[in-house]
Coordinates of N, CA and C and ligand atoms in Angstrom, one line a residue:
M238 N 150.1 5.9 -4.8 CA 150.1 5.7 -6.1 C 150.5 4.7 -7.1
Y239 N 150.1 4.1 -7.6 CA 150.7 3.0 -8.8 C 151.4 3.3 -9.6
V240 N 152.0 3.2 -10.1 CA 153.5 3.4 -10.6 C 153.8 2.8 -11.7
L241 N 154.0 2.7 -13.2 CA 155.1 1.6 -13.8 C 156.3 2.5 -14.1
V242 N 157.2 1.6 -14.5 CA 158.6 1.9 -14.6 C 159.0 1.8 -15.7
V243 N 159.2 2.2 -16.5 CA 159.9 1.5 -18.2 C 161.6 1.8 -18.0
E244 N 162.5 0.8 -17.9 CA 163.4 1.6 -17.8 C 164.7 0.2 -17.9
D245 N 165.4 0.1 -18.2 CA 166.2 -1.1 -19.2 C 167.4 -1.1 -18.5
E246 N 167.6 -0.3 -17.4 CA 168.8 -0.4 -17.1 C 168.4 -1.3 -15.3
R247 N 168.7 -2.0 -15.4 CA 167.9 -3.4 -14.6 C 168.3 -2.0 -12.9
R248 N 169.3 -2.2 -12.5 CA 170.4 -1.8 -11.6 C 168.9 -0.3 -11.1
L249 N 169.0 0.4 -12.2 CA 168.5 1.5 -11.9 C 166.7 1.7 -11.4
A250 N 166.5 0.7 -12.3 CA 164.9 0.4 -12.1 C 164.6 -0.3 -11.0
R251 N 165.5 -1.0 -10.1 CA 165.2 -1.4 -9.0 C 165.3 -0.4 -7.9
V252 N 166.2 0.6 -7.8 CA 166.2 1.5 -7.6 C 165.2 2.5 -6.9
I253 N 165.0 2.8 -8.2 CA 163.3 3.5 -8.3 C 162.4 2.9 -7.4
R254 N 162.4 1.8 -8.0 CA 161.1 0.6 -7.4 C 161.4 0.8 -5.6
R255 N 162.7 0.7 -5.2 CA 162.6 0.5 -3.6 C 162.6 2.0 -3.2
V256 N 162.7 3.5 -4.4 CA 162.7 4.5 -3.5 C 160.9 4.7 -3.5
L257 N 160.4 4.5 -4.3 CA 159.1 4.7 -5.0 C 158.5 3.7 -3.7
E258 N 158.8 2.8 -3.6 CA 158.1 1.9 -2.4 C 158.2 2.2 -1.5
E259 N 159.2 2.9 -0.8 CA 159.9 3.5 0.3 C 158.6 4.5 0.8
E260 N 158.5 5.0 -0.3 CA 157.3 6.3 0.0 C 156.1 6.0 0.1
G261 N 155.6 4.5 0.0 CA 154.2 4.0 0.2 C 153.5 3.6 -1.3
H262 N 154.7 4.1 -2.5 CA 153.6 3.8 -3.8 C 153.9 2.3 -4.1
T263 N 152.8 1.9 -4.8 CA 152.8 0.3 -5.7 C 153.8 0.7 -7.0
T264 N 154.7 -0.3 -6.9 CA 155.3 -0.3 -8.7 C 155.1 -1.4 -9.6
D265 N 155.2 -1.6 -10.8 CA 155.8 -2.7 -12.0 C 156.4 -2.0 -12.4
L266 N 157.4 -3.5 -12.9 CA 158.8 -3.0 -14.1 C 158.7 -3.2 -15.0
A267 N 159.0 -2.8 -15.6 CA 159.0 -3.4 -17.8 C 161.0 -2.8 -18.1
Y268 N 161.5 -3.8 -18.7 CA 162.6 -3.5 -18.9 C 162.8 -3.4 -20.6
D269 N 161.9 -3.5 -21.1 CA 161.7 -3.0 -22.4 C 160.2 -2.1 -22.9
G270 N 160.2 -1.7 -24.2 CA 159.1 -1.0 -24.6 C 158.4 -1.5 -25.1
E271 N 158.6 -2.8 -25.4 CA 157.3 -3.6 -25.9 C 156.3 -4.1 -24.7
E272 N 157.3 -4.6 -23.6 CA 156.5 -5.2 -22.3 C 155.4 -3.7 -21.8
G273 N 156.4 -2.5 -21.6 CA 156.6 -1.5 -21.1 C 155.1 -1.0 -21.1
L274 N 155.1 -1.2 -22.6 CA 153.6 -1.2 -23.4 C 152.5 -1.7 -22.9
A275 N 152.5 -2.8 -23.3 CA 151.6 -4.2 -22.8 C 150.8 -4.1 -21.4
M276 N 151.9 -3.4 -20.8 CA 151.7 -3.1 -19.2 C 150.5 -1.5 -19.1
A277 N 151.3 -1.1 -20.5 CA 150.8 0.8 -19.8 C 149.6 0.9 -20.1
L278 N 148.9 -0.2 -21.5 CA 148.1 -0.3 -22.1 C 146.6 -0.8 -21.3
E279 N 147.3 -1.3 -20.3 CA 146.0 -1.7 -19.6 C 145.5 -0.5 -18.7
G280 N 145.9 0.5 -18.4 CA 145.9 2.1 -17.7 C 145.2 1.7 -17.0
S281 N 145.7 1.0 -15.7 CA 145.6 0.7 -14.0 C 146.8 2.0 -13.3
H282 N 148.1 2.5 -14.2 CA 148.5 3.2 -13.5 C 148.1 4.4 -13.5
D283 N 148.8 5.0 -12.4 CA 148.5 6.7 -11.9 C 149.5 7.4 -12.9
V284 N 150.8 6.8 -13.0 CA 151.7 7.3 -13.3 C 152.3 6.5 -14.1
I285 N 153.9 6.8 -15.0 CA 154.7 6.0 -16.0 C 155.5 6.9 -15.7
V286 N 157.0 6.1 -15.8 CA 158.1 6.4 -15.9 C 158.8 5.7 -16.9
L287 N 159.1 6.5 -17.9 CA 159.2 6.1 -18.9 C 160.6 6.7 -19.6
D288 N 161.7 5.1 -19.8 CA 163.3 6.2 -20.6 C 162.9 6.1 -21.5
I289 N 163.5 7.0 -22.5 CA 163.7 7.3 -23.6 C 164.3 5.9 -24.4
L290 N 165.4 5.3 -23.8 CA 165.8 4.5 -24.4 C 166.0 3.6 -24.4
L291 N 165.1 2.6 -25.2 CA 164.9 1.3 -24.7 C 164.9 0.1 -25.2
P292 N 165.1 -0.7 -25.5 CA 165.2 -2.1 -26.7 C 163.7 -2.6 -27.1
E293 N 163.5 -2.7 -28.4 CA 162.1 -3.1 -28.6 C 161.9 -1.8 -29.0
L294 N 160.9 -1.0 -28.1 CA 160.3 0.2 -28.9 C 161.0 1.0 -27.6
D295 N 161.2 2.7 -28.4 CA 162.0 3.2 -27.6 C 160.9 4.0 -26.6
G296 N 161.1 4.8 -25.8 CA 159.9 5.7 -24.7 C 159.1 6.7 -25.4
I297 N 159.5 7.0 -27.0 CA 158.8 7.6 -27.4 C 157.7 6.8 -28.3
E298 N 158.5 5.5 -29.0 CA 157.1 4.8 -29.3 C 156.2 4.3 -28.7
V299 N 156.4 3.9 -27.4 CA 155.8 3.7 -26.2 C 154.7 4.7 -26.1
C300 N 155.1 6.2 -25.9 CA 153.9 7.4 -25.8 C 153.2 7.6 -26.5
Q301 N 153.7 7.5 -27.8 CA 152.9 7.7 -28.8 C 151.8 6.9 -28.9
A302 N 152.1 5.2 -28.7 CA 151.3 4.1 -28.5 C 150.4 3.8 -28.0
L303 N 150.7 4.7 -26.6 CA 149.1 5.2 -25.5 C 148.6 6.5 -26.1
R304 N 148.8 7.5 -26.4 CA 147.7 8.5 -26.5 C 147.0 7.8 -27.8
K305 N 147.9 6.9 -28.6 CA 147.2 6.7 -29.8 C 145.8 5.8 -29.4
N306 N 145.7 4.8 -28.6 CA 145.0 4.1 -27.8 C 144.7 4.8 -26.9
R307 N 144.0 6.2 -26.6 CA 143.5 6.8 -25.7 C 143.3 6.4 -24.5
V308 N 145.1 6.4 -23.6 CA 145.7 5.7 -22.6 C 146.0 6.9 -21.9
D309 N 145.3 7.6 -21.4 CA 146.1 9.0 -21.1 C 147.0 9.2 -20.1
T310 N 147.6 8.3 -19.0 CA 148.2 8.0 -17.8 C 149.0 8.8 -17.9
P311 N 149.7 9.7 -17.3 CA 150.3 10.4 -17.4 C 151.9 10.2 -17.1
V312 N 152.6 10.6 -18.5 CA 154.2 9.9 -18.7 C 155.3 11.0 -18.4
L313 N 156.0 10.4 -17.0 CA 157.2 11.5 -17.1 C 158.3 10.8 -17.6
L314 N 159.3 11.2 -18.8 CA 160.0 11.0 -19.3 C 161.5 10.8 -18.7
L315 N 162.0 10.1 -18.6 CA 163.8 10.4 -18.6 C 164.4 10.2 -19.8
T316 N 165.1 11.4 -20.0 CA 166.3 11.8 -21.4 C 167.5 11.8 -20.9
A317 N 168.6 11.8 -21.2 CA 170.3 11.8 -21.6 C 170.1 13.6 -21.1
L318 N 171.4 13.9 -20.3 CA 171.3 15.2 -20.6 C 171.0 16.3 -21.3
D319 N 171.9 15.8 -22.6 CA 172.0 16.8 -23.8 C 170.9 16.9 -24.7
D320 N 169.8 15.6 -24.6 CA 169.1 15.6 -25.6 C 168.1 16.2 -25.9
V321 N 168.2 17.5 -26.1 CA 167.1 18.4 -26.2 C 166.4 17.7 -27.3
P322 N 166.8 17.4 -28.9 CA 165.7 16.9 -29.3 C 164.7 15.6 -29.1
D323 N 165.3 14.8 -28.1 CA 164.8 13.5 -27.9 C 163.2 14.3 -26.7
R324 N 163.9 15.2 -26.2 CA 162.6 15.8 -25.3 C 161.6 16.3 -26.0
V325 N 161.9 17.3 -27.0 CA 161.2 18.0 -27.5 C 160.3 16.8 -28.3
R326 N 160.7 15.8 -28.9 CA 160.2 14.9 -29.7 C 158.9 13.9 -28.7
G327 N 159.6 13.8 -27.8 CA 158.8 13.0 -26.0 C 157.4 14.2 -25.8
L328 N 157.6 15.1 -25.7 CA 156.2 16.5 -25.2 C 155.8 16.1 -26.1
D329 N 155.8 16.7 -27.6 CA 155.4 16.5 -29.0 C 154.4 14.7 -28.7
A330 N 155.0 14.1 -28.4 CA 154.7 12.7 -28.6 C 153.1 12.3 -27.1
G331 N 153.6 13.5 -26.4 CA 152.2 13.0 -25.4 C 152.5 12.6 -24.1
A332 N 154.2 12.9 -23.7 CA 154.5 12.8 -22.5 C 154.4 14.1 -21.8
D333 N 154.2 14.5 -20.5 CA 153.3 14.9 -19.4 C 155.0 16.2 -19.1
D334 N 156.2 15.2 -18.9 CA 157.0 16.3 -18.0 C 158.1 14.8 -18.4
Y335 N 159.6 15.7 -18.5 CA 160.4 15.2 -18.7 C 161.8 15.1 -17.0
L336 N 162.6 14.3 -17.5 CA 163.9 14.7 -15.9 C 165.2 14.1 -16.9
T337 N 165.7 14.6 -17.0 CA 166.9 14.5 -17.3 C 168.0 13.2 -16.0
K338 N 168.9 12.4 -17.1 CA 169.3 11.6 -16.1 C 171.2 12.1 -15.4
P339 N 171.3 12.2 -14.9 CA 170.9 11.2 -13.3 C 170.4 12.4 -12.9
F340 N 169.6 12.1 -12.3 CA 168.3 13.2 -11.5 C 168.6 12.5 -9.7
A341 N 168.1 13.8 -9.0 CA 167.8 13.2 -8.0 C 166.9 12.6 -7.3
F342 N 166.6 11.7 -6.5 CA 165.4 10.9 -6.7 C 164.4 11.7 -5.7
Q343 N 165.0 12.2 -5.0 CA 163.6 13.4 -4.2 C 163.4 14.5 -5.5
E344 N 163.6 14.9 -6.3 CA 163.1 15.3 -7.6 C 162.2 14.7 -8.0
L345 N 162.8 12.8 -8.7 CA 161.9 12.4 -9.4 C 160.7 12.1 -8.7
L346 N 160.6 12.1 -7.2 CA 159.2 12.0 -6.3 C 158.6 13.3 -6.5
A347 N 159.2 14.0 -6.4 CA 158.1 15.0 -6.9 C 158.0 15.6 -7.6
R348 N 157.9 15.6 -9.3 CA 157.5 15.2 -10.0 C 156.4 14.0 -10.4
L349 N 156.8 13.2 -10.1 CA 155.6 11.9 -9.7 C 154.1 12.6 -8.8
R350 N 154.6 12.9 -8.2 CA 153.2 13.8 -6.5 C 152.6 14.7 -8.0
A351 N 153.6 14.8 -8.3 CA 152.6 16.5 -9.5 C 152.1 15.9 -10.6
L352 N 152.6 15.3 -11.1 CA 151.8 14.2 -12.0 C 150.7 13.5 -11.7
G353 N 151.0 12.8 -10.1 CA 149.5 12.1 -9.8 C 148.2 13.0 -9.2
R354 N 149.1 14.2 -8.9 CA 147.8 14.7 -7.8 C 146.7 14.8 -9.1
R355 N 147.6 15.6 -10.6 CA 146.6 16.2 -11.8 C 145.9 15.2 -11.9
R356 N 146.1 13.4 -12.0 CA 145.2 12.2 -12.8 C 144.4 12.1 -11.4
V357 N 144.7 11.8 -9.9 CA 143.8 11.6 -9.2 C 142.7 12.6 -9.2
Q358 N 143.1 14.1 -9.4 CA 141.6 14.8 -9.2 C 141.2 14.4 -10.6
A359 N 141.5 14.8 -11.4 CA 141.0 13.6 -13.2 C 140.7 12.8 -12.8
R360 N 140.6 11.7 -12.0 CA 140.4 10.3 -12.2 C 139.4 9.7 -11.4
E361 N 140.1 9.0 -10.4 CA 139.2 8.2 -9.5 C 139.4 8.8 -7.9
P362 N 138.8 8.5 -6.5 CA 138.9 8.7 -5.5 C 140.0 7.6 -5.0
E363 N 140.8 7.9 -4.5 CA 142.1 7.0 -4.0 C 141.5 5.6 -3.0
R364 N 140.4 5.2 -3.7 CA 139.9 4.1 -2.3 C 139.4 3.1 -3.4
L365 N 139.5 1.7 -2.6 CA 138.9 0.8 -3.8 C 137.8 0.0 -2.5
Q366 N 137.1 -0.5 -3.4 CA 136.4 -1.1 -2.1 C 135.9 -2.3 -3.7
T367 N 135.7 -3.9 -2.8 CA 135.2 -4.8 -3.4 C 134.1 -5.3 -2.0
A368 N 132.9 -5.7 -2.3 CA 131.4 -6.1 -1.3 C 131.7 -5.2 0.1
D369 N 131.7 -5.5 1.6 CA 132.3 -4.5 2.2 C 133.8 -4.2 3.2
L370 N 134.8 -4.8 1.4 CA 136.2 -4.6 2.0 C 136.5 -3.5 1.1
V371 N 137.5 -2.0 1.8 CA 137.5 -0.8 1.3 C 139.0 -0.4 1.6
L372 N 139.8 -0.7 0.7 CA 141.3 -0.3 0.2 C 141.1 1.5 0.6
D373 N 141.6 2.0 1.9 CA 142.1 3.5 1.6 C 144.0 4.0 1.1
L374 N 143.8 4.0 0.1 CA 145.2 4.0 -0.5 C 146.0 5.2 0.1
N375 N 145.2 6.5 0.1 CA 145.7 7.6 0.5 C 145.9 7.3 2.2
R376 N 145.6 6.9 3.0 CA 145.8 6.4 4.1 C 146.6 5.7 4.5
R377 N 146.8 4.7 3.4 CA 147.1 2.9 3.5 C 146.5 2.6 5.4
R378 N 145.4 2.2 4.6 CA 144.2 2.0 5.4 C 143.5 0.6 4.8
A379 N 143.2 -0.1 5.3 CA 142.4 -1.8 4.8 C 141.2 -1.6 6.2
E380 N 139.5 -1.7 5.4 CA 138.8 -1.6 6.6 C 138.4 -3.4 5.6
R381 N 137.4 -3.9 6.6 CA 136.1 -4.9 6.6 C 135.0 -4.9 7.1
A382 N 134.0 -4.7 6.5 CA 132.6 -4.3 7.3 C 132.6 -3.3 8.7
G383 N 133.6 -2.1 8.3 CA 134.1 -1.1 9.1 C 135.1 -1.3 10.4
R384 N 135.5 -2.7 10.0 CA 137.1 -2.9 10.6 C 138.1 -2.8 10.1
V385 N 139.2 -2.1 11.1 CA 140.2 -2.3 10.7 C 141.2 -3.4 10.8
I386 N 142.1 -3.4 9.5 CA 143.0 -4.8 9.1 C 144.2 -4.0 9.5
E387 N 144.6 -5.0 9.9 CA 146.3 -4.5 10.4 C 146.9 -5.3 9.2
L388 N 147.8 -4.7 8.0 CA 148.6 -5.4 7.3 C 150.0 -4.8 6.9
S389 N 150.9 -5.5 6.6 CA 152.3 -4.7 6.6 C 152.0 -4.3 5.3
P390 N 153.1 -3.8 5.0 CA 153.7 -3.4 3.3 C 153.1 -3.8 2.2
K391 N 154.2 -5.1 2.7 CA 153.3 -6.3 1.5 C 153.0 -6.5 1.1
E392 N 151.7 -6.7 2.4 CA 150.3 -7.3 2.9 C 149.4 -6.4 1.9
F393 N 149.9 -4.8 2.1 CA 148.6 -3.9 1.8 C 149.2 -4.3 -0.1
A394 N 150.6 -4.3 -0.4 CA 150.6 -4.0 -2.0 C 150.2 -5.4 -2.3
L395 N 149.6 -6.6 -1.7 CA 149.3 -7.7 -2.3 C 147.2 -7.7 -2.3
L396 N 146.7 -6.9 -1.3 CA 145.6 -6.6 -1.7 C 145.1 -5.4 -2.4
E397 N 146.1 -4.6 -2.4 CA 146.0 -4.0 -3.2 C 146.0 -4.2 -4.9
Y398 N 147.1 -5.3 -4.9 CA 147.4 -5.3 -6.6 C 145.2 -6.4 -6.8
L399 N 145.3 -7.3 -6.1 CA 144.0 -8.2 -5.7 C 142.7 -7.3 -6.3
M400 N 143.0 -6.3 -5.5 CA 141.5 -5.2 -5.7 C 141.5 -5.0 -7.1
R401 N 142.9 -4.3 -7.1 CA 142.7 -3.5 -8.9 C 142.2 -4.5 -10.1
N402 N 142.2 -5.1 -9.4 CA 142.5 -6.5 -10.5 C 141.1 -7.6 -10.5
E403 N 139.8 -6.9 -9.9 CA 138.9 -7.5 -9.1 C 138.5 -8.9 -10.2
G404 N 138.2 -9.7 -9.8 CA 137.2 -10.8 -10.7 C 138.2 -11.3 -11.7
R405 N 139.5 -11.2 -11.4 CA 140.4 -11.4 -12.6 C 141.4 -12.3 -11.7
V406 N 142.0 -13.7 -12.6 CA 142.8 -14.7 -12.1 C 143.9 -14.0 -12.2
L407 N 144.9 -13.6 -11.0 CA 146.1 -13.4 -11.0 C 147.1 -14.7 -11.3
T408 N 148.2 -15.0 -11.8 CA 149.0 -16.3 -11.5 C 149.9 -15.9 -10.6
R409 N 150.5 -17.0 -10.0 CA 151.3 -16.9 -9.0 C 152.6 -16.0 -9.3
T410 N 153.1 -16.7 -10.8 CA 153.9 -15.5 -11.4 C 153.6 -14.2 -11.7
Q411 N 152.3 -13.8 -11.6 CA 152.2 -11.9 -12.1 C 152.5 -11.8 -10.7
I412 N 151.6 -12.2 -10.0 CA 152.3 -11.6 -8.2 C 153.3 -11.3 -7.6
L413 N 153.8 -12.6 -8.1 CA 155.2 -12.9 -8.0 C 156.2 -11.2 -8.1
D414 N 155.8 -11.1 -9.5 CA 156.4 -10.4 -10.9 C 156.2 -8.7 -9.9
H415 N 155.1 -8.8 -9.8 CA 154.3 -7.4 -9.2 C 154.9 -6.4 -8.1
L416 N 155.4 -7.8 -7.3 CA 155.8 -7.9 -5.6 C 156.6 -7.9 -5.5
W417 N 157.5 -8.7 -5.9 CA 159.2 -8.8 -5.7 C 160.1 -8.5 -6.7
G418 N 159.5 -7.9 -8.0 CA 159.9 -7.8 -9.1 C 160.4 -9.4 -10.3
Y419 N 160.9 -8.7 -11.0 CA 161.1 -9.5 -12.1 C 162.4 -10.6 -12.0
D420 N 163.3 -9.5 -11.3 CA 164.6 -11.2 -11.0 C 164.7 -11.6 -9.6
H421 N 163.1 -11.2 -9.3 CA 163.8 -12.9 -7.7 C 163.6 -14.0 -8.4
T422 N 164.1 -15.1 -7.3 CA 164.5 -16.4 -8.4 C 162.8 -16.7 -7.7
P423 N 162.0 -17.3 -8.7 CA 160.6 -17.6 -8.6 C 160.6 -18.4 -7.7
D424 N 160.2 -18.4 -6.7 CA 159.7 -18.9 -5.3 C 158.2 -19.0 -5.0
S425 N 157.2 -19.6 -5.8 CA 156.4 -19.0 -5.6 C 155.3 -19.5 -4.6
N426 N 156.0 -20.3 -3.2 CA 155.5 -20.6 -2.0 C 155.5 -19.5 -1.4
L427 N 156.3 -18.2 -1.5 CA 156.3 -16.9 -0.7 C 154.8 -16.5 -1.6
V428 N 154.2 -16.6 -3.0 CA 153.5 -16.2 -3.0 C 152.1 -16.6 -1.9
D429 N 151.7 -18.2 -2.3 CA 151.4 -18.8 -1.3 C 151.0 -18.6 0.4
V430 N 152.3 -18.3 0.3 CA 152.3 -17.7 1.9 C 152.1 -16.2 2.8
Y431 N 152.4 -15.4 1.2 CA 151.8 -13.7 1.5 C 150.1 -13.9 1.6
V432 N 149.4 -14.4 0.8 CA 148.3 -14.8 0.2 C 147.6 -15.2 1.3
S433 N 147.9 -16.4 2.2 CA 147.4 -16.8 3.2 C 147.5 -16.0 4.5
Y434 N 148.7 -15.3 4.7 CA 148.4 -14.2 6.2 C 147.7 -13.0 5.5
V435 N 147.1 -13.1 4.1 CA 145.9 -11.7 4.0 C 145.0 -12.0 3.9
R436 N 144.7 -13.6 3.5 CA 143.2 -14.1 3.2 C 142.9 -14.3 5.2
R437 N 144.2 -14.9 5.6 CA 143.6 -15.3 6.9 C 143.1 -13.3 7.8
K438 N 143.1 -12.2 7.6 CA 143.0 -11.4 8.0 C 141.8 -11.1 7.3
V439 N 142.1 -10.9 6.1 CA 140.3 -10.5 5.1 C 139.6 -11.3 5.7
D440 N 139.1 -12.8 5.1 CA 138.2 -13.9 5.2 C 137.9 -13.9 6.1
K441 N 138.6 -14.4 7.6 CA 138.7 -15.1 8.7 C 137.2 -14.5 9.1
G442 N 136.2 -15.0 9.6 CA 135.6 -14.7 10.2 C 134.3 -14.0 9.5
H443 N 134.6 -14.3 8.2 CA 133.8 -13.6 7.7 C 132.7 -14.5 6.4
P444 N 131.5 -14.6 6.7 CA 130.8 -15.9 5.7 C 131.2 -15.8 4.4
N445 N 131.6 -14.0 3.5 CA 131.7 -14.4 2.2 C 132.9 -14.2 1.9
K446 N 133.4 -15.3 1.3 CA 135.1 -14.8 1.5 C 135.4 -14.2 0.1
L447 N 136.3 -13.5 0.6 CA 136.5 -12.9 -0.9 C 137.6 -13.4 -1.8
I448 N 138.6 -13.7 -1.1 CA 139.4 -14.4 -1.7 C 139.7 -15.8 -1.9
G449 N 139.7 -16.1 -3.4 CA 139.7 -17.5 -4.0 C 141.0 -18.4 -4.1
T450 N 140.8 -19.2 -4.5 CA 141.8 -19.5 -5.2 C 141.5 -20.2 -6.3
I451 N 142.2 -20.6 -7.4 CA 142.2 -20.9 -8.8 C 143.2 -22.5 -8.5
R452 N 142.9 -23.7 -8.5 CA 144.1 -24.5 -8.2 C 144.6 -25.0 -9.4
G453 N 145.9 -24.3 -9.0 CA 147.0 -25.3 -9.8 C 147.5 -23.6 -11.2
V454 N 146.6 -22.7 -10.4 CA 147.1 -21.4 -11.7 C 147.1 -20.2 -10.2
G455 N 146.3 -19.5 -10.1 CA 146.8 -18.5 -8.6 C 145.7 -18.3 -8.0
Y456 N 145.2 -16.9 -8.1 CA 144.2 -16.2 -6.8 C 143.5 -15.8 -7.6
V457 N 142.4 -14.8 -7.0 CA 141.3 -14.4 -7.5 C 140.5 -13.4 -6.3
L458 N 139.9 -12.1 -6.4 CA 139.8 -11.4 -5.8 C 138.2 -11.4 -6.3
G459 N 137.1 -11.6 -5.6 CA 135.6 -10.9 -5.3 C 135.1 -11.8 -6.7
R460 N 135.3 -13.0 -7.0 CA 134.0 -14.2 -7.8 C 133.8 -14.5 -7.5
Ligands
CA28 CA1 168.0 3.1 -21.2

């Protein structure tokens, strides 16, 4: 699943990301409500983990804004232990479920699976395709022209990100943020290195090159 985590406690946000990625999910992180809303409005996530107490916009405002903009991505709110009124306001604002802090990661994963299932059934087969390149998100498998491509988890995440944004130029910074997190020391070399790995595996031997370089900007898949 493609999960957006909006949480201003950076350590917690990063732990959630790690736990999710260990389970094979792809994550985006946002550290305040405004940034979270902007990312959520793209509508491409399967589920959103949304803290209530956030700088800029709080979680409830984010949730309201999403529903107002007809983005129906399932939202799991993170709330303080005793905050019943917030929980009620959150559910009224269109959140789908809530989890009180502190929580066990197993429970977080279980709630997300439940929300994600609903979403997946309602929306998309978990499969991305560009030309003859197919990414099976459930089986974590990539194929081109019917031949399996072996990818490391990071390479898979990179290809998934490119395919989800088919035809859109992604900057090195966007890719770096998406794959390594906002706090990573910006070293766009890392991006170039991984793109070259993935490109070799995806495009080598095929006349139709799917991964393009936009000089000085970044990369684009399928344009
Ligand atoms: Ca918070």
